[in-house]
Coordinates of C-alpha atoms in Angstrom, one line a residue:
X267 CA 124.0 -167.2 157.1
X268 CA 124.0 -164.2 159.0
X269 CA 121.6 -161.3 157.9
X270 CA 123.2 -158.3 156.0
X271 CA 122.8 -155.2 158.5
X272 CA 120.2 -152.4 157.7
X273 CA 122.7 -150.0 159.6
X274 CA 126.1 -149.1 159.2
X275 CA 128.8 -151.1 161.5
X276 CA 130.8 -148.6 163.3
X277 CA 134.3 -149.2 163.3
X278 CA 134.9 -152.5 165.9
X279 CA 131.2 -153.6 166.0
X280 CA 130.9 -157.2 165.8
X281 CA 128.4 -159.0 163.0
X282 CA 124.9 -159.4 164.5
X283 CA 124.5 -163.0 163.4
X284 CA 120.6 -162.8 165.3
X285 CA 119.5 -160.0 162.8
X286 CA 116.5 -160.8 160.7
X287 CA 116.6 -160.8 157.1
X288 CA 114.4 -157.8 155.5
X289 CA 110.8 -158.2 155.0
X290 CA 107.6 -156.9 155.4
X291 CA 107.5 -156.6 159.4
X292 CA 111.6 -156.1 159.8
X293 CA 113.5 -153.3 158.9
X294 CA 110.5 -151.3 157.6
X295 CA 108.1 -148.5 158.3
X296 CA 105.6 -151.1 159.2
X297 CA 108.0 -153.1 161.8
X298 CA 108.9 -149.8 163.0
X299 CA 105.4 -148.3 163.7
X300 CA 104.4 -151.2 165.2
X301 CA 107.5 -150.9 167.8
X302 CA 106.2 -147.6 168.4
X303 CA 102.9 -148.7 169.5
X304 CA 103.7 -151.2 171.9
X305 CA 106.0 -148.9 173.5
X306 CA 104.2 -145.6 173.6
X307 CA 100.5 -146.0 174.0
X308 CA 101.1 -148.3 177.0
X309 CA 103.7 -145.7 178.2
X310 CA 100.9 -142.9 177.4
X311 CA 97.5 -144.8 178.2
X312 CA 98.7 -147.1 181.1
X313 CA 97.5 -144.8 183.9
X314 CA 94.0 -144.4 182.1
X315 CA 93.3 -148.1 182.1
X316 CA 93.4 -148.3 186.2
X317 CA 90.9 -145.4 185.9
X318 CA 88.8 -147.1 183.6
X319 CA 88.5 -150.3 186.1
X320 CA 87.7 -147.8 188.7
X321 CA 85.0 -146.1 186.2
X322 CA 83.7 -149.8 185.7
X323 CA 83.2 -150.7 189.2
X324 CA 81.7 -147.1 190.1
X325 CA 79.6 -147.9 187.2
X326 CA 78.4 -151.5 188.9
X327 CA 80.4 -153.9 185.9
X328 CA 82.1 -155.2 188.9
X329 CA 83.4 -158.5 187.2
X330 CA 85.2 -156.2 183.9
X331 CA 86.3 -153.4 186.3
X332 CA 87.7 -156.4 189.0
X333 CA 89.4 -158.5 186.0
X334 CA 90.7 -155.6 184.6
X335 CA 92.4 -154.3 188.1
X336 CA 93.7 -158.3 188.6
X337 CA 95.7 -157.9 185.3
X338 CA 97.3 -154.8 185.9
X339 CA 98.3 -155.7 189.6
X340 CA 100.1 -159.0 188.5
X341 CA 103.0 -157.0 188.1
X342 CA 103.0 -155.8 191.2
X343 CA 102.8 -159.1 192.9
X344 CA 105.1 -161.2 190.7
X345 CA 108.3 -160.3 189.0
X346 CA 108.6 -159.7 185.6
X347 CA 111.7 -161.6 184.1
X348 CA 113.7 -160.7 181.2
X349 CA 112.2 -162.0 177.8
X350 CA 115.8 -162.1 175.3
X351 CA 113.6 -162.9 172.1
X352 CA 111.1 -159.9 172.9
X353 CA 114.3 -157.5 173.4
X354 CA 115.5 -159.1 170.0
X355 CA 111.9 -158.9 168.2
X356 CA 112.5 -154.8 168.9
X357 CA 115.6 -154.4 167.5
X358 CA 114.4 -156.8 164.3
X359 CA 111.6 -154.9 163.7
X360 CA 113.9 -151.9 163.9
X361 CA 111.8 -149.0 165.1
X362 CA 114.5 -146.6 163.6
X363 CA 112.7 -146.9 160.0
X364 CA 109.8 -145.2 161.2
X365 CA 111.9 -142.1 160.7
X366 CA 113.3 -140.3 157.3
X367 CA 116.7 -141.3 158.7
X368 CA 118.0 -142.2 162.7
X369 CA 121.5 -143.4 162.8
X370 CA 124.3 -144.3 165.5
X371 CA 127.5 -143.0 164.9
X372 CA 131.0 -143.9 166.8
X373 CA 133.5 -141.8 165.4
X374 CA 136.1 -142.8 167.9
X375 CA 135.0 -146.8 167.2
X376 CA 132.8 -149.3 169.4
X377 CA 136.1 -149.8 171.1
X378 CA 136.2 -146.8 173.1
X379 CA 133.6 -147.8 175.1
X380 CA 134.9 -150.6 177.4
X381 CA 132.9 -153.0 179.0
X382 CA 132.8 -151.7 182.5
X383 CA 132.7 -148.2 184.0
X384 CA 131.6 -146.5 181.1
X385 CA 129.1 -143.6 181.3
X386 CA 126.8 -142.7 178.5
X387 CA 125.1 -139.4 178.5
X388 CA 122.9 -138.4 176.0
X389 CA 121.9 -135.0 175.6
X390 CA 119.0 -133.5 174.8
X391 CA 116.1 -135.9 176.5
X392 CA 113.1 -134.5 173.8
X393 CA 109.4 -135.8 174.4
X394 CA 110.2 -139.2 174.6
X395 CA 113.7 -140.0 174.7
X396 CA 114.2 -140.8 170.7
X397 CA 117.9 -140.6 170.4
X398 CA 118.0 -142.7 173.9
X399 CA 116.4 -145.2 173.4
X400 CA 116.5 -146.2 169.7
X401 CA 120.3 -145.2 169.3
X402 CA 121.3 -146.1 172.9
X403 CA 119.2 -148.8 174.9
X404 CA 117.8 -150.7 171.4
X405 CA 120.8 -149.4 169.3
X406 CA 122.5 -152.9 167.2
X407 CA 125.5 -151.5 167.2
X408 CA 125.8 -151.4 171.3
X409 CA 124.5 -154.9 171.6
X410 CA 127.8 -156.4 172.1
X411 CA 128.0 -153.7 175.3
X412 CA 126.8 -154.9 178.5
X413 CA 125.3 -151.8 179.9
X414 CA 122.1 -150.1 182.1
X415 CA 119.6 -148.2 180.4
X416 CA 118.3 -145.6 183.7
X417 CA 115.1 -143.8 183.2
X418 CA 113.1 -141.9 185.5
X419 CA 112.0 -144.5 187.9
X420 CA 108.1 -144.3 188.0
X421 CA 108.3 -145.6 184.8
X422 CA 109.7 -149.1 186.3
X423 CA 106.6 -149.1 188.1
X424 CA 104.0 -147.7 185.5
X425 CA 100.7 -149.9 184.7
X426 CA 101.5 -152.0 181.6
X427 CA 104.7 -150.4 180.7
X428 CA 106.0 -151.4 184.1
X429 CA 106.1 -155.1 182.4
X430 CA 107.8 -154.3 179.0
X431 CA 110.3 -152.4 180.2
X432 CA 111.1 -155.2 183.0
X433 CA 110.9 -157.5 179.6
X434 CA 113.3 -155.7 177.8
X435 CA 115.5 -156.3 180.3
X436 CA 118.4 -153.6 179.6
X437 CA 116.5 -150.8 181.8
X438 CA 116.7 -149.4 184.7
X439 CA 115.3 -146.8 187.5
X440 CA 117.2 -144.1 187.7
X441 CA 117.0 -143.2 191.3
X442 CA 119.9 -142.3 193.4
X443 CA 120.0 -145.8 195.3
X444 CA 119.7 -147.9 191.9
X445 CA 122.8 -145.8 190.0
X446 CA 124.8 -146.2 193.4
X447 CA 124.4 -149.9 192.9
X448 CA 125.4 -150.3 189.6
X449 CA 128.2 -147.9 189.6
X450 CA 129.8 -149.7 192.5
X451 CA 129.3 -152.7 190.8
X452 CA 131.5 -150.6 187.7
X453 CA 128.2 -151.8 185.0
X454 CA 127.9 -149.3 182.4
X455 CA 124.8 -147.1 182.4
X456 CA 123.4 -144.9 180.1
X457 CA 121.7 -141.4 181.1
X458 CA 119.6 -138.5 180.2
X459 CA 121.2 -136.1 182.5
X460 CA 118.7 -132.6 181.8
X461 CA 115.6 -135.2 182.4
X462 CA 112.7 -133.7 182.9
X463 CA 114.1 -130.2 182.4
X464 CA 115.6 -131.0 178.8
X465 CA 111.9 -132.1 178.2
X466 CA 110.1 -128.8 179.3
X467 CA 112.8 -126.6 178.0
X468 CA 112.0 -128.4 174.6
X469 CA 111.1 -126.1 171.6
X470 CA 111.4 -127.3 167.9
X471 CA 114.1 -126.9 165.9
X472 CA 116.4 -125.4 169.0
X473 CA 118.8 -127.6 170.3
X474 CA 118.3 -126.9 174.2
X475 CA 119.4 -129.1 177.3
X476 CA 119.6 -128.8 180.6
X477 CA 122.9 -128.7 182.0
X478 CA 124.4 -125.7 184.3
X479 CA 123.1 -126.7 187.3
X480 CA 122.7 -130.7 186.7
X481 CA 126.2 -132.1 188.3
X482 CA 125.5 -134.9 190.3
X483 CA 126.3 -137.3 187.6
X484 CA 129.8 -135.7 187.2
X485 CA 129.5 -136.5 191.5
X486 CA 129.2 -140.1 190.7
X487 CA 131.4 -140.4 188.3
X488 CA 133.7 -138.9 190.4
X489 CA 132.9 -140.9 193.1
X490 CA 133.5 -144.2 191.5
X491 CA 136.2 -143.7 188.7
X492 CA 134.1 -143.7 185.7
X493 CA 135.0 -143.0 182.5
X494 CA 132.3 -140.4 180.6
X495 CA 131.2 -140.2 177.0
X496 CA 129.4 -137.1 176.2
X497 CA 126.6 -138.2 173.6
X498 CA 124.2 -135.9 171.4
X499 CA 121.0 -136.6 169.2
X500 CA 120.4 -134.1 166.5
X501 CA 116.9 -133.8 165.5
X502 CA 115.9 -134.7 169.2
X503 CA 114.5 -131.3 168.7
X504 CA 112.0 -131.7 165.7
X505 CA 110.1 -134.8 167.4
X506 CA 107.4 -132.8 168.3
X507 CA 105.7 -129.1 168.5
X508 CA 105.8 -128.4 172.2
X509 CA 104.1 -125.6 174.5
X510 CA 107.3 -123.7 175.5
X511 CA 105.7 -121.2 177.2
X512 CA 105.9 -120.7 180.8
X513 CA 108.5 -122.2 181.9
X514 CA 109.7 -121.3 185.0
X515 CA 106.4 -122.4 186.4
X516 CA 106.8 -125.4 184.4
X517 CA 110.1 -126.1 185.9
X518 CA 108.4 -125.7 189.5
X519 CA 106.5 -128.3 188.4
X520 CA 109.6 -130.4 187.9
X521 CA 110.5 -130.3 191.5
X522 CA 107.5 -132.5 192.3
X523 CA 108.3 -135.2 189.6
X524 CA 105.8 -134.0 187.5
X525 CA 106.7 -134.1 183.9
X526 CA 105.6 -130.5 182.5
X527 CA 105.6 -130.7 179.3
X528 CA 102.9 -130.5 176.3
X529 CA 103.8 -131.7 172.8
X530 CA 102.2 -132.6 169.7
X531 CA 103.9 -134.7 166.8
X532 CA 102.6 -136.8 163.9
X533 CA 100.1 -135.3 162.1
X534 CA 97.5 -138.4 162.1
X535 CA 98.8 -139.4 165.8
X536 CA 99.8 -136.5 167.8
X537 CA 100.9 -139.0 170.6
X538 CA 103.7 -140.3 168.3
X539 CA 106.9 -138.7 167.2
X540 CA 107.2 -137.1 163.6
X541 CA 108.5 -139.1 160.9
X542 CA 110.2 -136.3 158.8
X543 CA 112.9 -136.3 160.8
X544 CA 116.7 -136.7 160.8
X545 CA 118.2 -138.5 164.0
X546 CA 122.0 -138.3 164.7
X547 CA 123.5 -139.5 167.3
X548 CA 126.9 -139.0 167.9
X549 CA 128.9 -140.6 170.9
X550 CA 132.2 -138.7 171.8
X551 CA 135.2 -139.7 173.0
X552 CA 135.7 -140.9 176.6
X553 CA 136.8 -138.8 179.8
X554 CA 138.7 -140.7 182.2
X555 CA 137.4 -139.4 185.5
X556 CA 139.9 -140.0 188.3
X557 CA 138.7 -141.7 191.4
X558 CA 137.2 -139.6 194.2
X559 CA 135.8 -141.1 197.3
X560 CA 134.8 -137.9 198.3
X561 CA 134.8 -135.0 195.8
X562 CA 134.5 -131.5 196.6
X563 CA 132.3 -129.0 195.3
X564 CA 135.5 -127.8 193.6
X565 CA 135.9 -131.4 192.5
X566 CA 132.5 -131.5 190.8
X567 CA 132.7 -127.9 189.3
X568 CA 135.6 -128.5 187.4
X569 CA 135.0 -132.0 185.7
X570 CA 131.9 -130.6 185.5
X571 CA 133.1 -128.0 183.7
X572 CA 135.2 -130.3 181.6
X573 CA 132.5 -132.2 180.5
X574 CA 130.8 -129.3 179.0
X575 CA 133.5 -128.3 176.9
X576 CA 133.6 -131.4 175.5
X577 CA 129.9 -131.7 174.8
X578 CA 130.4 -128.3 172.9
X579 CA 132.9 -129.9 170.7
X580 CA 131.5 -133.1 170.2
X581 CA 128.5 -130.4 168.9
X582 CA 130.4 -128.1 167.1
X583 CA 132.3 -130.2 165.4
X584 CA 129.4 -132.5 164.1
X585 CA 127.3 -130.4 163.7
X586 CA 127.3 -129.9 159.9
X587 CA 127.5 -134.3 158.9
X588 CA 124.2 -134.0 160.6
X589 CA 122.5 -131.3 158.4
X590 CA 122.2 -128.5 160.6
X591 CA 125.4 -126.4 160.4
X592 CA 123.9 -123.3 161.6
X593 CA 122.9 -125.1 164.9
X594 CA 123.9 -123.2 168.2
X595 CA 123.9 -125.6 171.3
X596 CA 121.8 -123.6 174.2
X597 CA 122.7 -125.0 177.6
X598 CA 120.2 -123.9 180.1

């Protein structure tokens, strides 16, 4: 017999007859920290363990700094394949519970995301992508929705978390010549549009993104006949104390790729998110895009500007279910 869910079914979701029942490592604080932990410190520490082989060698333990450097460098030279019961093991051990409270919600049904040409963006992007990827890429509810998860494509390539991502299977690099693929295909994708931006412009308890100037996904959509759901996470924001100062020559930064951002978040582990927090996500309604081979900037402006409006009332009018009714939505 199927598990009962530790989340609320939106409207059109389908029984996940894989969940695991509750217990001490599922559906807990203790499954959930342990999610974080895999995923983060390899994410965080990845880079430090090439320099610690290189340290080892320099300091003559050739064979721990050579073994070391042969581990990391099998994913270069082999091809990590998708591991289903390692996707599943995440989303039983339910990393949402590390939080107060971090929930999904569909108020137009599952159904209004079809299974093909849909485009998820979810605003704002945070320190590290909380709203994205626990109620988006690992969310139970979307399970049933075939769908590309597109982050910033180092990552695909990063020491250690190279290899889990590639595991997980549902994620993607989200470079120009990847999303082209896909979208010509017609898979579904999910995106952080302000990326890097939303992620310096980051200060807590103000809901920022990063939007005026960030069209090219509007381009695409265009481009290919997509249909786009504007998505936002409340409490994004109060992840983590960030260094907002700066910021224009932290946006300069940007330009290069480089990820300008400071933060600081758990009180015993400043590396991991806050767990006093609570997560909303809210998905709104689809907006059918017509079908431009070749859209002008005129095009782009005004679906553009379109979309915007509709991410201010998917904000404004949900703002208050999620607990923060005097919220104003700052697009930069």
């Amino acid at each position: 017999m199927a598990a009962e869910p530790f989340y609320p079914l939106p409207k059109g979701a389908p029984e996940d007859k894989e969940a695991k029942p509750k217990g001490w490592l599922y559906h807990t604080f203790h499954g959930g920290f342990i999610v974080h932990t895999v995923l983060i410190l390899p994410w965080l520490l990845g880079a430090f363990v090439i320099i610690g082989a290189l340290y080892l060698l320099y300091a003559g333990s050739y064979v721990a700094g050579t073994a070391i450097l042969g581990l990391v460098s099998l994913q270069y030279v082999t091809t990590p394949k998708y591991w289903p019961e390692f996707r599943q093991l995440i989303k039983d051990m339910d990393p949402r519970c590390y939080y107060d409270h971090c929930e999904l919600h569909l108020p137009h049904g599952v159904e209004d995301i079809k299974n093909e040409k849909s485009m998820l963006c979810y605003h704002p992007h945070g320190a590290l992508c909380v709203g994205f990827s626990w109620n988006g890429a690992h969310a139970p509810e979307l399970k049933h929705i075939p769908a590309k998860w597109l982050v910033v494509d180092v990552l695909m390539h990063a020491p250690l978390f190279g290899r889990i991502l590639r595991w997980i299977g549902n994620v993607g690099g989200a470079d120009a010549g990847n999303m082209k693929r896909l979208m010509k295909e017609g898979s579904n994708i999910g995106i952080i549009p302000g990326g890097f931006e939303d992620a310096t412009i980051m200060k807590k308890g103000s809901e920022r993104i990063w939007l005026k100037k960030r069209k090219g996904f509007i381009k695409y959509a265009l481009r290919f006949g997509y249909r786009v759901h504007p998505v936002y996470n409340f409490g994004e924001c109060d992840t983590f104390y960030t260094f907002h100062w700066l910021a224009k020559l932290r946006m300069k930064l940007n330009a290069f790729k480089i990820p300008a951002v400071f933060f600081f978040g758990n009180v015993f582990m400043p590396l991991f998110p806050r767990t006093n927090i609570n997560m909303h996500t809210f998905i709104g309604k689809a907006i059918e895009l017509p079908k431009i081979d070749e859209p002008t900037k005129e095009d782009v402006d005004k679906w553009h500007k379109t979309y915007c409006d509709a991410l201010q009332v998917l904000f404004d009018k949900h703002k208050a279910e999620a607990g923060r009714a005097d919220a104003v939505l700052e697009m930069w």
